[in-house]
Tab-separated table of C-alpha atoms in Angstrom:
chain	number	residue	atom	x	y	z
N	1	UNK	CA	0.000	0.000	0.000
N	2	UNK	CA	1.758	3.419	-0.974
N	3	UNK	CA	2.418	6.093	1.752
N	4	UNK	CA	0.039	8.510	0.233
N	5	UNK	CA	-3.054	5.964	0.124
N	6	UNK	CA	-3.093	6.220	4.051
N	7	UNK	CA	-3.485	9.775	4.426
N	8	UNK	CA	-6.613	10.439	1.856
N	9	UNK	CA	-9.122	12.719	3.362
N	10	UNK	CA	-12.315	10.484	4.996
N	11	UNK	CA	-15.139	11.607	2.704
N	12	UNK	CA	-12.904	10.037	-0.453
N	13	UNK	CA	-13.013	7.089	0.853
N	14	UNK	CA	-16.953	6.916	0.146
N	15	UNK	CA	-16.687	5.990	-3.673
N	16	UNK	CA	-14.177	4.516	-6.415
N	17	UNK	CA	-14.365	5.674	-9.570
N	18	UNK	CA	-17.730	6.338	-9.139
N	19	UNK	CA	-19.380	3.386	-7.165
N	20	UNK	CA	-20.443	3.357	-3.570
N	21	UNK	CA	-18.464	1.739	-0.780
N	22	UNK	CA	-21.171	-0.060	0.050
N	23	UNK	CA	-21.946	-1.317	-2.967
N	24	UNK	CA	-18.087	-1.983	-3.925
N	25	UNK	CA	-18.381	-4.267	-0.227
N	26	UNK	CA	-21.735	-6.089	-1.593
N	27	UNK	CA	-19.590	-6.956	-4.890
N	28	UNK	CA	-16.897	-8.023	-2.987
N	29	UNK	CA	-19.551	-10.183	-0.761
N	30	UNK	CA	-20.719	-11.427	-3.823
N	31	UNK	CA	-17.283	-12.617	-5.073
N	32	UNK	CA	-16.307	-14.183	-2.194
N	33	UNK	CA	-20.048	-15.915	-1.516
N	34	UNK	CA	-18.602	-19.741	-3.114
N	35	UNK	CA	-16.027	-19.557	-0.779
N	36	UNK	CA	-17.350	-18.886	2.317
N	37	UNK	CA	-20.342	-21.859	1.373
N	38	UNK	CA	-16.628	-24.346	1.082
N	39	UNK	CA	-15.434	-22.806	4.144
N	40	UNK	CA	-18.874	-23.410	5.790
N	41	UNK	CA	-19.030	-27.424	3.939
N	42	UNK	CA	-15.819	-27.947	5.364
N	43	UNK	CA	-16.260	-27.020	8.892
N	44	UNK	CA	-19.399	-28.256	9.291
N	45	UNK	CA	-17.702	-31.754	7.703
N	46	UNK	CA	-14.944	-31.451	10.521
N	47	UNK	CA	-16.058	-29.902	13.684
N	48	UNK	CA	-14.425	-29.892	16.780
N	49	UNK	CA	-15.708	-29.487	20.560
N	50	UNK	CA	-15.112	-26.599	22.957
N	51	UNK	CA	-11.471	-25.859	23.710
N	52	UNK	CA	-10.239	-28.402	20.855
N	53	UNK	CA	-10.968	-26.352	18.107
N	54	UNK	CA	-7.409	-26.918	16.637
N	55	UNK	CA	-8.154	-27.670	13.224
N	56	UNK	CA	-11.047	-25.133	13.060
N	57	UNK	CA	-8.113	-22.328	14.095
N	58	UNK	CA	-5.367	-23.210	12.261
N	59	UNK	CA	-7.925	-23.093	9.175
N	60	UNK	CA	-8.922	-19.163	10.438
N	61	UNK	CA	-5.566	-18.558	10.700
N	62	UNK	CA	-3.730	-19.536	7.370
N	63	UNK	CA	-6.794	-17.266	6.216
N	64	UNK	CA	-6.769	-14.769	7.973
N	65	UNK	CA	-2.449	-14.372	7.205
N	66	UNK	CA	-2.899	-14.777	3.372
N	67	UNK	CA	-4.985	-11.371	3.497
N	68	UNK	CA	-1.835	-10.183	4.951
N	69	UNK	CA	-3.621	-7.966	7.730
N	70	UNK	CA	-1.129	-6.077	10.378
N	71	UNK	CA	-1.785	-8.832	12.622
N	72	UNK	CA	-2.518	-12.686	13.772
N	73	UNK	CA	-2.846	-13.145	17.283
N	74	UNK	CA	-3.818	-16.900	17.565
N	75	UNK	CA	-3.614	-19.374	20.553
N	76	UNK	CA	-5.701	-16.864	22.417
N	77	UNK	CA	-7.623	-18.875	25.547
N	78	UNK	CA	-6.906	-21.761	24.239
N	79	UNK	CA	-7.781	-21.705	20.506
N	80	UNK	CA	-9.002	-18.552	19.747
N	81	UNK	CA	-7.757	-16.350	16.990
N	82	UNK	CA	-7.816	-12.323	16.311
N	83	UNK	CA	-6.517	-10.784	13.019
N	84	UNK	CA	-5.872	-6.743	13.061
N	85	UNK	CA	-6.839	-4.885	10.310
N	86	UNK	CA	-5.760	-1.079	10.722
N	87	UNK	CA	-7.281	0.958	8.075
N	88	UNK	CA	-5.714	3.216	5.552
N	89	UNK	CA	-7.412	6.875	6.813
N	90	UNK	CA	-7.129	8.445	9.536
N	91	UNK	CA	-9.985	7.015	12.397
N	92	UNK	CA	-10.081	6.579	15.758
N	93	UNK	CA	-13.227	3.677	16.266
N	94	UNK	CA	-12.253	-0.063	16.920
N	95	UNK	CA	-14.993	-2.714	16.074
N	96	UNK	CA	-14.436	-5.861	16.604
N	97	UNK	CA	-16.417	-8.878	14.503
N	98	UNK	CA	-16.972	-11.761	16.275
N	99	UNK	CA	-17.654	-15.510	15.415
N	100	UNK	CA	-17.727	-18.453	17.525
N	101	UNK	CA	-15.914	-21.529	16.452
N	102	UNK	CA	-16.762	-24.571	18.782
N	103	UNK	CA	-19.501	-27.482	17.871
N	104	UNK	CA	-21.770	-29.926	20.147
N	105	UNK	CA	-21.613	-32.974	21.386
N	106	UNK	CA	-24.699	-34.213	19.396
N	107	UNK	CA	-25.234	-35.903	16.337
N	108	UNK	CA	-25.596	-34.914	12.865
N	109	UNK	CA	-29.013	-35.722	11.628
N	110	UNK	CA	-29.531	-32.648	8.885
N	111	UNK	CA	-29.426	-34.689	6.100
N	112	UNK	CA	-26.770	-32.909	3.836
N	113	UNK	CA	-24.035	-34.238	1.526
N	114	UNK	CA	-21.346	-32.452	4.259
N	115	UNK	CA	-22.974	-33.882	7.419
N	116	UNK	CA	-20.175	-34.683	10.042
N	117	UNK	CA	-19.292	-38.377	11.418
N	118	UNK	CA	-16.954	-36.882	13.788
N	119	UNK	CA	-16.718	-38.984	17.004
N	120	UNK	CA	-14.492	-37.413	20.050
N	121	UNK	CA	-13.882	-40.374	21.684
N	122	UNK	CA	-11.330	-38.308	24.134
N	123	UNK	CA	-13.256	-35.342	25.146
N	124	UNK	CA	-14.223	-35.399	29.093
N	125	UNK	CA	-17.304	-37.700	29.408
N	126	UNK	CA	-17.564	-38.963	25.823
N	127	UNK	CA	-16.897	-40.378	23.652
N	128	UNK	CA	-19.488	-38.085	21.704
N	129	UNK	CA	-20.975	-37.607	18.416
N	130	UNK	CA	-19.676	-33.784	17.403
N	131	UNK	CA	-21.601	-31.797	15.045
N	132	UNK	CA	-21.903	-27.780	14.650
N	133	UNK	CA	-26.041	-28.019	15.240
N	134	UNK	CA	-25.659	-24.435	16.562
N	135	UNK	CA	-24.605	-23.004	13.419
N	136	UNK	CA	-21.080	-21.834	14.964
N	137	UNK	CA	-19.870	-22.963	11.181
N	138	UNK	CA	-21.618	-20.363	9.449
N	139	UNK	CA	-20.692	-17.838	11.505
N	140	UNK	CA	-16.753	-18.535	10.981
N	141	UNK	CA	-17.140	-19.044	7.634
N	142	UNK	CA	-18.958	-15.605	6.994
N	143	UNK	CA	-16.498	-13.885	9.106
N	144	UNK	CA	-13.943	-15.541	7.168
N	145	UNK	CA	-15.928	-13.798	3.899
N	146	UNK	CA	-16.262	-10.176	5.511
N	147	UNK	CA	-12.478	-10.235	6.346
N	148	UNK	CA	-11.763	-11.336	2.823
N	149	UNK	CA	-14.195	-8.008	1.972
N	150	UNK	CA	-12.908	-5.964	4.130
N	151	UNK	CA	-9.199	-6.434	3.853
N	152	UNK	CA	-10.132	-5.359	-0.149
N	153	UNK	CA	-11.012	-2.025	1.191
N	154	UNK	CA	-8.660	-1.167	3.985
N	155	UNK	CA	-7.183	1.544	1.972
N	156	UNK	CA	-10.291	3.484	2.437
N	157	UNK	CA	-10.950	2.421	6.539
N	158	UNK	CA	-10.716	5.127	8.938
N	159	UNK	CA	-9.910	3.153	11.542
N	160	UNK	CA	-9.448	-0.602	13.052
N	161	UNK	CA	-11.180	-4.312	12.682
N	162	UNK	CA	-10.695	-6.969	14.943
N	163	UNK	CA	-12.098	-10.208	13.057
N	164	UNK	CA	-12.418	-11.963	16.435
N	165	UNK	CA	-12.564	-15.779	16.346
N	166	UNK	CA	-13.773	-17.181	19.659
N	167	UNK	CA	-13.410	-20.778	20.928
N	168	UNK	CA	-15.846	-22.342	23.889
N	169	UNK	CA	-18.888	-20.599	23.072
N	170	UNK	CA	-20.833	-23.606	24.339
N	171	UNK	CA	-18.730	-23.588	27.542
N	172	UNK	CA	-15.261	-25.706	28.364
N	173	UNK	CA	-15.293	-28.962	30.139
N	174	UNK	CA	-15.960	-27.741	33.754
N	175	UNK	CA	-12.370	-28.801	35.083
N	176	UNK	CA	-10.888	-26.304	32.377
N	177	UNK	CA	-11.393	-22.351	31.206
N	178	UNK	CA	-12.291	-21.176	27.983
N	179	UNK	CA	-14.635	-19.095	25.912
N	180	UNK	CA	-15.209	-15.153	25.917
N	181	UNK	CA	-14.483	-13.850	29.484
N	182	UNK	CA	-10.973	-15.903	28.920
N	183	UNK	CA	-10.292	-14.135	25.526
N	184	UNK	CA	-10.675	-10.861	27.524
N	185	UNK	CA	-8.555	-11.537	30.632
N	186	UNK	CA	-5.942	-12.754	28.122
N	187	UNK	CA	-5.477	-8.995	26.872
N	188	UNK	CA	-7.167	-9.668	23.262
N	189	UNK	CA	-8.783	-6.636	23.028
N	190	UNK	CA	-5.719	-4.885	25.363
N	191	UNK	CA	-4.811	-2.996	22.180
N	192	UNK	CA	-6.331	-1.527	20.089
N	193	UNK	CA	-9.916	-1.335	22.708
N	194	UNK	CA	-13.003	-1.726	20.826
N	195	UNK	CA	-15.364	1.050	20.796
N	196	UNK	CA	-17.888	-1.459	19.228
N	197	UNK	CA	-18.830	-5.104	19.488
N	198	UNK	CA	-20.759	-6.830	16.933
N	199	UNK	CA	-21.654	-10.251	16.072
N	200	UNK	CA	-24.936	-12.336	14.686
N	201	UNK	CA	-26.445	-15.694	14.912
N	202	UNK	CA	-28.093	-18.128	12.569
N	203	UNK	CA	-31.806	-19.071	13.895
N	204	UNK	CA	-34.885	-20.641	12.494
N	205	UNK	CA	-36.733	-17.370	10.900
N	206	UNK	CA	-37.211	-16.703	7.654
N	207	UNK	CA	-33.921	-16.377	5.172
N	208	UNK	CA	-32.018	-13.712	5.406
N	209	UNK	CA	-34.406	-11.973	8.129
N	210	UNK	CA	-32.573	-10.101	10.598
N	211	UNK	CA	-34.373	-10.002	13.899
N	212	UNK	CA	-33.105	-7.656	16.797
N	213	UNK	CA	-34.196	-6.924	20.291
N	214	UNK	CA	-33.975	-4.048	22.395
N	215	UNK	CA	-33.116	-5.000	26.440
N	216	UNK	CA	-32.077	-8.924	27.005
N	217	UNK	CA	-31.545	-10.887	23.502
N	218	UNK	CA	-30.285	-13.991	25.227
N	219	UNK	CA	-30.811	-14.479	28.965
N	220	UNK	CA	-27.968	-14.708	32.446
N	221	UNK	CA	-26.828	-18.151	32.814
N	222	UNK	CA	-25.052	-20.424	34.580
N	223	UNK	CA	-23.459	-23.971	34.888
N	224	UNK	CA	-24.511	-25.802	38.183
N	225	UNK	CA	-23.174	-29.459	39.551
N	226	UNK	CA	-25.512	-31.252	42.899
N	227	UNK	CA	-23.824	-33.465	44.464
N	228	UNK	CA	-26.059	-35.730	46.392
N	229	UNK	CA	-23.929	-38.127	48.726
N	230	UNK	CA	-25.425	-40.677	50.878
N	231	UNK	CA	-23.783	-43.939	52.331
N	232	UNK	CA	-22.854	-46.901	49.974
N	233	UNK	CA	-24.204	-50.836	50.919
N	234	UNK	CA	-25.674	-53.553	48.517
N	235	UNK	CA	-28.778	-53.116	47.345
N	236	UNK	CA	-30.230	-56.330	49.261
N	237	UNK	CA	-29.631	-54.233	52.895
N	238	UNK	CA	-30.127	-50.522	52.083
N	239	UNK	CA	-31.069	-49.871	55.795
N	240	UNK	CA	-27.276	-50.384	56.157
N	241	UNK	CA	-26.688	-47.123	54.295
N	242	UNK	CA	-28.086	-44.259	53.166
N	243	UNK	CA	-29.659	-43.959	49.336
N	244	UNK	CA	-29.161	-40.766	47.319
N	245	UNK	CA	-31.444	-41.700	44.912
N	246	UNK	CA	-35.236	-40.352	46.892
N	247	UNK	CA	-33.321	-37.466	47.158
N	248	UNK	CA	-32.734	-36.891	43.592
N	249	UNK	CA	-36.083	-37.725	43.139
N	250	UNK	CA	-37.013	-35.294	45.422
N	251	UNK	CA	-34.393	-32.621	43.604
N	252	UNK	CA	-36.193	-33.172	40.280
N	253	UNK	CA	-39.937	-33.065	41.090
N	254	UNK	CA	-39.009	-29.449	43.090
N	255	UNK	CA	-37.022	-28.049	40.180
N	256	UNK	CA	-40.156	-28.263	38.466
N	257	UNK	CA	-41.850	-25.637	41.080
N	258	UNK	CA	-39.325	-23.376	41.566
N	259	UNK	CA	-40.691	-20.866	38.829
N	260	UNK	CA	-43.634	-20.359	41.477
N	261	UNK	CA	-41.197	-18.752	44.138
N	262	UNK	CA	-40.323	-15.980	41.418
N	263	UNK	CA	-42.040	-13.189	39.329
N	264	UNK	CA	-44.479	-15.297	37.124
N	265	UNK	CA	-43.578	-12.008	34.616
N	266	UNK	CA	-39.258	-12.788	34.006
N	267	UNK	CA	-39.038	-15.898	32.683
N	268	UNK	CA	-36.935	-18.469	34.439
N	269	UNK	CA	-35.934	-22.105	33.875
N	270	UNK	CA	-33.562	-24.738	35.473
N	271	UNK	CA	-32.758	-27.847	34.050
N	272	UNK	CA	-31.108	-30.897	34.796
N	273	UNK	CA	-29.990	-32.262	31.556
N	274	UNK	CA	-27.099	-35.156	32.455
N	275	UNK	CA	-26.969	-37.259	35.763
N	276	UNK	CA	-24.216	-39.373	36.741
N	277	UNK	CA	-23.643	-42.163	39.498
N	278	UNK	CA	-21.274	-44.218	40.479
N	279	UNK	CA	-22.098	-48.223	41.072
N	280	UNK	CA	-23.972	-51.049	39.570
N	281	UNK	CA	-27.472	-52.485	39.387
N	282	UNK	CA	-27.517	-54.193	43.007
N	283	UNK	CA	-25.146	-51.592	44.863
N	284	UNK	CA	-26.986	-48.617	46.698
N	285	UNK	CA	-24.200	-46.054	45.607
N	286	UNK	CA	-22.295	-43.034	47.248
N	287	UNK	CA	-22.990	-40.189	45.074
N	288	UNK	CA	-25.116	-39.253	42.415
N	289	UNK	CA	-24.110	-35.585	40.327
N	290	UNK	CA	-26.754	-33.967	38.673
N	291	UNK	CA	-25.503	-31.298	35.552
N	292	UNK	CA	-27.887	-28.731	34.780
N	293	UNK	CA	-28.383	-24.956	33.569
N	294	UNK	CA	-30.035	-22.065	35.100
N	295	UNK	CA	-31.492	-19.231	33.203
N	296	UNK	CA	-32.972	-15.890	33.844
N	297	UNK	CA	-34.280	-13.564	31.639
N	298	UNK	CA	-33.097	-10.506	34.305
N	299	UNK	CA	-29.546	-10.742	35.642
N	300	UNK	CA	-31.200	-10.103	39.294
N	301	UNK	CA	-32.886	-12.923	39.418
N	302	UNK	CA	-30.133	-15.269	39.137
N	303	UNK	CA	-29.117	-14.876	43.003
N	304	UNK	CA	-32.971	-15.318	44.107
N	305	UNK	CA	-33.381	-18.484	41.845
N	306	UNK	CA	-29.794	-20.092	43.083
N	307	UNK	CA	-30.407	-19.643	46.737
N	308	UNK	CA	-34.032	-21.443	45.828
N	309	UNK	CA	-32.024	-24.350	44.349
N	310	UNK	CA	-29.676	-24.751	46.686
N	311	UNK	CA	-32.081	-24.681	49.462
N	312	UNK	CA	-34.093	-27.005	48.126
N	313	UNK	CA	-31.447	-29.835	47.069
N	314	UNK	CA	-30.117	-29.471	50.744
N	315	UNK	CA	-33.079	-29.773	52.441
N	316	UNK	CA	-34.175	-32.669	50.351
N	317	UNK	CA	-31.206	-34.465	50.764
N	318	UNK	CA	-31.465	-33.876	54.865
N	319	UNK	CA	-34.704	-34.971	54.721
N	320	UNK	CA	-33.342	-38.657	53.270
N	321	UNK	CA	-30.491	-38.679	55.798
N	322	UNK	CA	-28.316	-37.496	52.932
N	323	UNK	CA	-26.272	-34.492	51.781
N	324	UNK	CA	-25.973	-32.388	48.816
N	325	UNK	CA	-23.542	-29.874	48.087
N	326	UNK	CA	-24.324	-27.486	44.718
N	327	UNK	CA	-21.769	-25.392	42.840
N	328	UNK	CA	-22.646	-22.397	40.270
N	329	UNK	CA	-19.475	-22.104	37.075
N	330	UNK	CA	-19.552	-20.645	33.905
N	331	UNK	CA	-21.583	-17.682	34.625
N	332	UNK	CA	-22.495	-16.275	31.616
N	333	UNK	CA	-24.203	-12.659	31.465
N	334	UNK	CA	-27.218	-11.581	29.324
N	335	UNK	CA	-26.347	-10.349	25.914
N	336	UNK	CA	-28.441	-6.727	25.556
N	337	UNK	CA	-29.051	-4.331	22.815
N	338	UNK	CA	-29.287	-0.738	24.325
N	339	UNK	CA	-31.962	1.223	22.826
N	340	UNK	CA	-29.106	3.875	21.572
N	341	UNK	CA	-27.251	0.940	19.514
N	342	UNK	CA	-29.924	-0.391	17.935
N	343	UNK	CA	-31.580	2.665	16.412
N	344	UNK	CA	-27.431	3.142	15.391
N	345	UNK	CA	-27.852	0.089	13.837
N	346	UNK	CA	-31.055	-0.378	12.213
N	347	UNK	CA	-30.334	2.204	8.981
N	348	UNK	CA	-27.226	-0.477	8.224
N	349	UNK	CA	-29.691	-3.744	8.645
N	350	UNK	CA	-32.052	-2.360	6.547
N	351	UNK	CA	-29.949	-1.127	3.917
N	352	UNK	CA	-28.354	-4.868	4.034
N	353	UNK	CA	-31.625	-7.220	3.891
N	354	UNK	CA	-34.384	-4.480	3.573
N	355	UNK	CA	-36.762	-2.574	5.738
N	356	UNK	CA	-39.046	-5.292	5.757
N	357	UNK	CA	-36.850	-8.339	6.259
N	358	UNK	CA	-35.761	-6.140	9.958
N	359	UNK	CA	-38.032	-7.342	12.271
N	360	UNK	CA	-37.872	-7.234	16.199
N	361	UNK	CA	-37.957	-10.312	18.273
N	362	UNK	CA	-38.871	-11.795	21.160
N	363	UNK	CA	-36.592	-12.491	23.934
N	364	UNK	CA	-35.295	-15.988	24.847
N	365	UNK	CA	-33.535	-17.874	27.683
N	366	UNK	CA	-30.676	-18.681	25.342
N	367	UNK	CA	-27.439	-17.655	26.391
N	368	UNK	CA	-24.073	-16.626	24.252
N	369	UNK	CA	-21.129	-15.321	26.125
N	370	UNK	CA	-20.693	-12.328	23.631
N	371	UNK	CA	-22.323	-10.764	26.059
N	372	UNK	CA	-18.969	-10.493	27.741
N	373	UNK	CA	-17.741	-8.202	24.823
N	374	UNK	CA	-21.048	-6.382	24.233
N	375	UNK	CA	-21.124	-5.233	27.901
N	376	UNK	CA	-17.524	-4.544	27.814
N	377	UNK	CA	-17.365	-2.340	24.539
N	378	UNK	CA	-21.092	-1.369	23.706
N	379	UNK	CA	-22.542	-3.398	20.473
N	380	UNK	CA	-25.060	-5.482	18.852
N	381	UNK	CA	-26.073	-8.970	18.453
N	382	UNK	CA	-28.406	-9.778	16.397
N	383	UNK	CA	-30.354	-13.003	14.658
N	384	UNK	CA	-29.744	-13.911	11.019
N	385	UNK	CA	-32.533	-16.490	9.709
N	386	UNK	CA	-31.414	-18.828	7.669
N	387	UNK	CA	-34.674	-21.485	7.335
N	388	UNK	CA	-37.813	-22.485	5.123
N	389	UNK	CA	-40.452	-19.926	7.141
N	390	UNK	CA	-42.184	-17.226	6.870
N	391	UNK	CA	-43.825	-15.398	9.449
N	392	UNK	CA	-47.536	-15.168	10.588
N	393	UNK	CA	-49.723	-12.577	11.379
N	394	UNK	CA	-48.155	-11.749	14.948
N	395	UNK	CA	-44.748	-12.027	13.545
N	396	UNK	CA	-43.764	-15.746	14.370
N	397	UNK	CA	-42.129	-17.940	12.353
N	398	UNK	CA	-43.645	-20.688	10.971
N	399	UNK	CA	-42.729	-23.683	8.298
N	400	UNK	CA	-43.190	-22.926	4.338
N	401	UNK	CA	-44.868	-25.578	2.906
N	402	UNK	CA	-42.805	-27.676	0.857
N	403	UNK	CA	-39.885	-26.545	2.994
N	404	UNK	CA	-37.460	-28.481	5.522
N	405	UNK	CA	-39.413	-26.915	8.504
N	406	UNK	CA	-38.410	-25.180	11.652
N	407	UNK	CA	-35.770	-26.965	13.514
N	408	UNK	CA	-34.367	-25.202	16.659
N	409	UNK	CA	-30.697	-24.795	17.319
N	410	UNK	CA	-29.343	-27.811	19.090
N	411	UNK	CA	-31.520	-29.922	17.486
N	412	UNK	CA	-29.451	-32.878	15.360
N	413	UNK	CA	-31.606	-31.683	12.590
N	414	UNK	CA	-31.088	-28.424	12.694
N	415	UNK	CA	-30.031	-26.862	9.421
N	416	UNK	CA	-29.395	-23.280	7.742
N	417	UNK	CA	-29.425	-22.859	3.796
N	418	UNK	CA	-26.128	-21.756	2.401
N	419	UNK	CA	-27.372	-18.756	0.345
N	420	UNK	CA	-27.639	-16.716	3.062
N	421	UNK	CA	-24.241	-17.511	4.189
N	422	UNK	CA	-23.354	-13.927	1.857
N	423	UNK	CA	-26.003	-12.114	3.930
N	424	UNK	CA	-23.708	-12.737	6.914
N	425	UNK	CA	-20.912	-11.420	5.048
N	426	UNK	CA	-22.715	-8.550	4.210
N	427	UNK	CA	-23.829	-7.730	7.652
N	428	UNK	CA	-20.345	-7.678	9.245
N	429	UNK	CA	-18.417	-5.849	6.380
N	430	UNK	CA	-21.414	-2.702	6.547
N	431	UNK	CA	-21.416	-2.940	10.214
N	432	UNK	CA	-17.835	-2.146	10.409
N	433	UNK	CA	-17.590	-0.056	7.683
N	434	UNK	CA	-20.437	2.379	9.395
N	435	UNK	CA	-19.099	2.365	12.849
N	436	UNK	CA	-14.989	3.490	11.790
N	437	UNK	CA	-17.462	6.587	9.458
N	438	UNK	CA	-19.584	7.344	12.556
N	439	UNK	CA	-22.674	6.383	11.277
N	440	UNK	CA	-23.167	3.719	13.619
N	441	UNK	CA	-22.747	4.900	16.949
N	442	UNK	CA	-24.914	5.580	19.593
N	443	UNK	CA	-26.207	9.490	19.787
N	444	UNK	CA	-27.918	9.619	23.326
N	445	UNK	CA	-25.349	7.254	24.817
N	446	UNK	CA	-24.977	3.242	24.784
């Protein structure tokens, strides 16, 4: 890049020879669109758990160094990858594009061509089926694409990009650390310091929809472990011991009224989704751990709902002559849109997918930890539908006929159509583009 490219004047950085920047960045989009379907193929083809995202990494990162940005941090909280794009003009702003890397430990039922047979057969508890039936794939690969894009145009950025490449979205095995809050104490964002945030997610709504919220997108969540221990003695004499298992009974049938000791109006759930204990069919064992999630759709209502939990699986346990003992890891924050960003942001959606394709949404008790960067930096995350639905008369979506239906993240069928892979693309490169101009920034404060 010559000298004199970096110190053009801001407002000639709008057009080239006559065509818009934005439209120059939907060409590029468009040019790069095959790609970033391959890249997507590929990783859906090989994906790799939470905190062993090695492959997935090294992949971003011969990428991400053939653009030949000013930067490649990789090995960042374990896998995680940033590339530094400083911009040719003169520009002060800092956004930073994130994409989560990391699959699930389910199986791949979605019925493509590219559909993973990956089996971790090392990973902490498994071995496990791994697919990417959270759509983490699509999001690298159209990261992958708006770097590509953007790196085209850096002559004519006033300012900084982070393409931010996160591992352990999903959450690390418990006995290790990982994901967004680890990214951040490990000085990623250290220098340069965002001034914006920004990242989307592929959901069942419509293709190439872009829903927002204002408050709480995703709820607060957390990780939590009950350990029930009682006394161990064969199963033909359990008077001889103590049994943990009426007590996890007991756990399990409460969980289900705990909702009725909060506000009926904030949504909360806790679920035990994995139980583990140790013995055989005639033993009465020691221990039994129960693995669940709590969510809250306000923060404040985590404390009330843990100190419900924990009260309850200790005084059911004391009431069998057992004990229980009940942990709270990962804490994960809710991601929220400030009313200030999102009327920033709304002029780029719209001139991305259309007025009409920018709908607002309801909340959910989802979680993603870009909430730690969002909170941290001020941002926006928004939804990206990429299924066969329209939506009904009070703005749902629901299954075109003739389509592949609605199939919820998570699901082993879950699925998102590669054409609007590009819309993705489109999203981050305008995004950024906006913010290092000024037009997307919060004018009453975010």
């Amino acid at each position: 890049m010559a000298t004199a490219d970096r110190h053009r004047p801001e407002r000639q950085g709008v057009t080239l020879g006559g065509e818009a920047i934005h439209d120059e960045l939907d060409r590029r989009a468009a040019e790069v669109a095959d790609q970033v379907v391959a890249w997507r193929h590929h990783l859906h083809r090989y994906p790799e758990l939470s905190n062993r995202e090695v492959n997935t990494a090294r992949l971003v990162a011969d990428h991400l160094r053939s653009l030949g940005l000013d930067e490649v941090r990789t090995g960042i909280a374990g896998h995680g990858a940033v590339g530094v794009l400083r911009g040719g003009t003169a520009g002060e702003r800092v956004v930073a594009l994130r994409a989560d890397m990391d699959a699930l430990p389910v199986q791949d039922l979605c019925g493509v061509g590219f559909a993973s047979e990956v089996v971790d057969s090392d990973y902490p508890g498994g071995p496990f089926p791994v697919s990417h039936a959270c759509g983490h794939d699509c999001h690298t690969a159209a990261l992958l694409g708006a770097a590509t894009v953007l790196a085209g145009v850096r002559d004519r950025l006033p300012g900084t990009v982070l393409f931010v490449f996160q591992p352990a979205e999903e959450g690390p095995p418990v006995t290790e650390e990982g994901g967004a809050r680890a990214m951040v104490e490990a000085g990623a964002f250290a220098d340069p310091v965002p001034t914006m945030a920004f990242g989307l997610h592929v959901t069942p709504h419509p293709k190439g929809y872009v829903g927002y919220r204002i408050g709480n997108q995703y709820g607060a969540s957390a990780l939590v472990r009950i350990v029930v221990t009682g006394k161990q003695t064969h199963g033909s004499t359990p008077w001889e011991g103590i049994d943990p298992m009426p007590a996890v009974g007991a756990v399990l049938t409460g969980i289900g009224q705990l909702y009725r000791q909060v506000s009926a109006f904030d949504p909360v759930t806790v679920s035990i989704g994995h139980i583990e204990d140790v013995g055989r069919f005639n033993i009465v064992g020691q221990t039994v751990t129960l693995w669940g999630t709590v969510r809250c759709a306000v923060e404040s209502d985590m404390a009330r709902v843990e100190q419900r939990l924990t009260t309850l699986a200790e005084h059911s346990a004391a009431a069998f002559g057992a004990t229980a003992t009940v942990e709270y890891l990962q804490r994960v924050p809710p991601v929220h849109n400030s009313g200030p960003w999102v009327a920033a942001g709304l002029p780029t959606f719209r001139r991305v997918v259309g007025e009409e394709r920018v709908v607002e949404t309801g909340g959910t008790l989802g979680y993603d930890d870009v909430s730690e960067f969002v909170s941290r930096f001020g941002g926006l995350y928004v939804m990206l539908g990429v299924q066969d639905a329209t939506l009904d008369a009070s703005g749902r979506p629901v299954p075109v006929p003739g389509g592949r239906g609605l199939v919820t993240n998570h699901n082993p069928h879950f699925y998102a159509d590669d054409g609007t892979l590009v819309t993705g693309v489109r999203l981050h490169a305008h995004v950024a583009y906006d913010h290092l101009t000024g037009a997307l920034v919060p004018r009453d404060g975010g």
